[in-house]
Coordinates of C-alpha atoms in Angstrom, one line a residue:
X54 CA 120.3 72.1 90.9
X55 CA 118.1 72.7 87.8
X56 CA 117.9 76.5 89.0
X57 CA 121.7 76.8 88.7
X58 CA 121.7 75.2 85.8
X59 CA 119.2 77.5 84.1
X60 CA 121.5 80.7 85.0
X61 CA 124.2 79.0 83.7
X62 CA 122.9 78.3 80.4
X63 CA 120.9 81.7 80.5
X64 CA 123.0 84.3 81.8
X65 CA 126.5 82.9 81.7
X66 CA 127.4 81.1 78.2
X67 CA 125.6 84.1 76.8
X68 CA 127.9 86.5 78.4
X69 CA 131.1 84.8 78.6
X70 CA 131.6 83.2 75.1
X71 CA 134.6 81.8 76.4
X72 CA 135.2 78.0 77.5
X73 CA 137.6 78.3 80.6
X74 CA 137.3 80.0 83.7
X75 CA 140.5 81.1 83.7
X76 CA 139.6 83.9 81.2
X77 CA 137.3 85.6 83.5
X78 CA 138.9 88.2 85.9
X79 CA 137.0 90.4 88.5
X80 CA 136.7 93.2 85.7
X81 CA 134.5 91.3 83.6
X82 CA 132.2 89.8 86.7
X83 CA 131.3 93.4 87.5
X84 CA 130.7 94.0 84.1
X85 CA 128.0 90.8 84.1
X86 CA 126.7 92.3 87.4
X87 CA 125.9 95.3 86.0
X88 CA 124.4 93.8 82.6
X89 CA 122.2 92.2 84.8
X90 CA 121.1 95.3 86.5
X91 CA 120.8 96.9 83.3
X92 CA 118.0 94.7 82.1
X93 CA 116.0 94.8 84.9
X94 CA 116.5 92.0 87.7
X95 CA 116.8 92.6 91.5
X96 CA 119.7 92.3 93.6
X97 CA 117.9 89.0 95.0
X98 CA 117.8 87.7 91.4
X99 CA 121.1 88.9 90.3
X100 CA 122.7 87.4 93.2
X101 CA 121.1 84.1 92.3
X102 CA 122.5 84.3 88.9
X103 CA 125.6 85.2 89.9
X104 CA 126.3 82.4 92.4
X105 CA 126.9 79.3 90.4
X106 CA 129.2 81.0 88.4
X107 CA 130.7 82.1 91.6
X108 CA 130.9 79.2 93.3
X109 CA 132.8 77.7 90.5
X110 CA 135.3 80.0 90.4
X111 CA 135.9 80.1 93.8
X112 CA 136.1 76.4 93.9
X113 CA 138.6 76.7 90.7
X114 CA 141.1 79.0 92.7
X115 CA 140.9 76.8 95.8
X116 CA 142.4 73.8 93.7
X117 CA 145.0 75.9 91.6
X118 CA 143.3 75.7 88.7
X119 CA 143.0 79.4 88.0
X120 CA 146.1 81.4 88.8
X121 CA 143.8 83.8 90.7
X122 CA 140.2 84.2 92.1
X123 CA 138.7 87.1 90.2
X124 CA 135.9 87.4 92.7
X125 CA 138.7 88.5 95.1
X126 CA 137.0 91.8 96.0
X127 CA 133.4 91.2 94.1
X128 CA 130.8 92.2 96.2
X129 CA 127.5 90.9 95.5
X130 CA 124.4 93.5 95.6
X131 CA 122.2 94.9 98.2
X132 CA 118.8 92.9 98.8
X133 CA 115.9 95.1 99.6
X134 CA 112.6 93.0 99.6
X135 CA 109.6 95.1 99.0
X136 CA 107.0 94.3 102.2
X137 CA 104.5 92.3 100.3
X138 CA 101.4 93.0 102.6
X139 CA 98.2 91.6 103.6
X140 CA 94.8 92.3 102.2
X141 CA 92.7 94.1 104.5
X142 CA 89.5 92.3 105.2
X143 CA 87.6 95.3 103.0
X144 CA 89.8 94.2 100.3
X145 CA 90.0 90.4 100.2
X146 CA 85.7 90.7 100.3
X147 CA 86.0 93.0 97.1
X148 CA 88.4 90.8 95.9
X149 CA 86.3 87.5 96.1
X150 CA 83.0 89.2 95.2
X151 CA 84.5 90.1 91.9
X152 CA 83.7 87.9 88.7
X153 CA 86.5 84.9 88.2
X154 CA 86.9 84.0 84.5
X155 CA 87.9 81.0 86.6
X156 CA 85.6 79.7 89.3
X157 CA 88.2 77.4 90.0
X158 CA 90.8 79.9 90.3
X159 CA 88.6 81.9 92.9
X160 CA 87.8 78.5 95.0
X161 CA 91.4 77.8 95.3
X162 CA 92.6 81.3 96.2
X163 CA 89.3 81.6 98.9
X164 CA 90.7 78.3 100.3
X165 CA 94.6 79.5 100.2
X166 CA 92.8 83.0 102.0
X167 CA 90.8 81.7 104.5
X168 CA 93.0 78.2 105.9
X169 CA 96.9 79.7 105.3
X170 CA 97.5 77.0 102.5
X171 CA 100.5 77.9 100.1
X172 CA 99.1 77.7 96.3
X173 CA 101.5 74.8 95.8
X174 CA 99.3 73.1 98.8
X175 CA 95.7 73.9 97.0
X176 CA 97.3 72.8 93.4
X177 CA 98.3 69.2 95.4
X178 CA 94.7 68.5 97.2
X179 CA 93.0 65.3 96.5
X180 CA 89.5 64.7 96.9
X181 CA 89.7 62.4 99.4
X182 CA 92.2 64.8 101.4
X183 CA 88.7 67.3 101.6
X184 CA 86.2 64.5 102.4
X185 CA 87.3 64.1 106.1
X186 CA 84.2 63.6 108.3
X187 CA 85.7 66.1 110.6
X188 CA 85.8 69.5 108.6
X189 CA 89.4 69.8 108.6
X190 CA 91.6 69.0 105.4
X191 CA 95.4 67.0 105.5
X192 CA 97.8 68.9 103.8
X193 CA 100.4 66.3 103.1
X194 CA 102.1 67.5 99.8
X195 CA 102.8 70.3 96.8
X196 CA 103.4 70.7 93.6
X197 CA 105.2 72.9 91.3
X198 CA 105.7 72.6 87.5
X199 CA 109.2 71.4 88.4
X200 CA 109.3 68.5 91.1
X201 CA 105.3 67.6 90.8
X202 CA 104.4 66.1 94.1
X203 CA 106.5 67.2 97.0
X204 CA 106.0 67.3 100.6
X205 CA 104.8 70.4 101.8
X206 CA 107.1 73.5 102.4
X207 CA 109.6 73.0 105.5
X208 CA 107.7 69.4 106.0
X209 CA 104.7 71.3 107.6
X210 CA 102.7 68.6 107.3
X211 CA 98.7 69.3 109.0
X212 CA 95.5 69.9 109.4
X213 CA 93.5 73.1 108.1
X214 CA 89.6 73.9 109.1
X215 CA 88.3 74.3 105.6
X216 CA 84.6 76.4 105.9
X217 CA 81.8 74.0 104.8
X218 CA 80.8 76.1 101.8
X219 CA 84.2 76.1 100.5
X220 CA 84.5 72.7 101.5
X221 CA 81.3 71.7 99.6
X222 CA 82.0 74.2 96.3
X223 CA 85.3 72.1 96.1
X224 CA 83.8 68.8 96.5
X225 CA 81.6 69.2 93.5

């Protein structure tokens, strides 16, 4: 996968300057652990940068092509996700009755606010997907910088009551 692939080339040729995986040993993972640590990513993140590398190693061993598995005994780090909250309804109205550099920007996060979309689900809208005649909106893709158009997250696929002034501010 192309995130794999990014830790790879990031984290892992720059660390290991070495060409075969039978020259890393459970010493020198830890050591890349904590480097990562040191500048700054979560346990989530390091985790994710570690696994590729990990998976190949472990996969390596399996098939005798290293002599041992050096992450024999590696354990991978905590993960302790932060609660990320909800705005209170005092908050989201100071929010939205702030100025916006970007009006688009502040239509797109009042319509993620008030109908549950996902900002990959705003960013995919079509004009024709907010010009139903029955107030509701089809949310029938994403997009992301990576994949462009994708189906929604976990295929949820549906409808979403969009307020008329929103509705109308969009369709502009």
């Amino acid at each position: 996968c192309y995130d794999c692939l990014m830790h790879v080339k990031n984290h892992w040729q720059r660390f290991f300057p070495i060409e075969r995986l039978d020259e890393i040993k459970l010493l020198q993972l830890e050591a890349f652990a904590l480097h990562l640590q040191e500048r700054g990513l979560t346990g989530k993140s390091i985790n994710n940068v570690l696994n590729p590398g990990i998976v190949a190693l472990k996969w390596a061993a399996k098939r005798g092509l290293v002599d041992t598995d050096p992450t024999i005994g590696f354990d991978k780090f905590a993960v302790r996700s932060e609660s990320r909250g909800v705005l209170t309804p005092e908050e989201a109205k100071t929010l939205f009755m702030s100025n916006w550099p970007d009006e688009r920007a502040k239509l797109g996060n009042l319509l993620a606010a008030t109908c549950g979309l996902r900002s990959g689900e705003v960013l995919a809208l079509k004009h024709s997907d907010l010009a139903s005649s029955d107030g509701k909106t089809y949310v029938a893709r994403s997009w992301n910088s990576k994949d462009l158009f994708t189906d929604p997250k976990w295929g949820s696929f549906r409808d979403a009551a969009v307020d008329q002034k929103i509705r109308n501010d969009l369709l502009r």
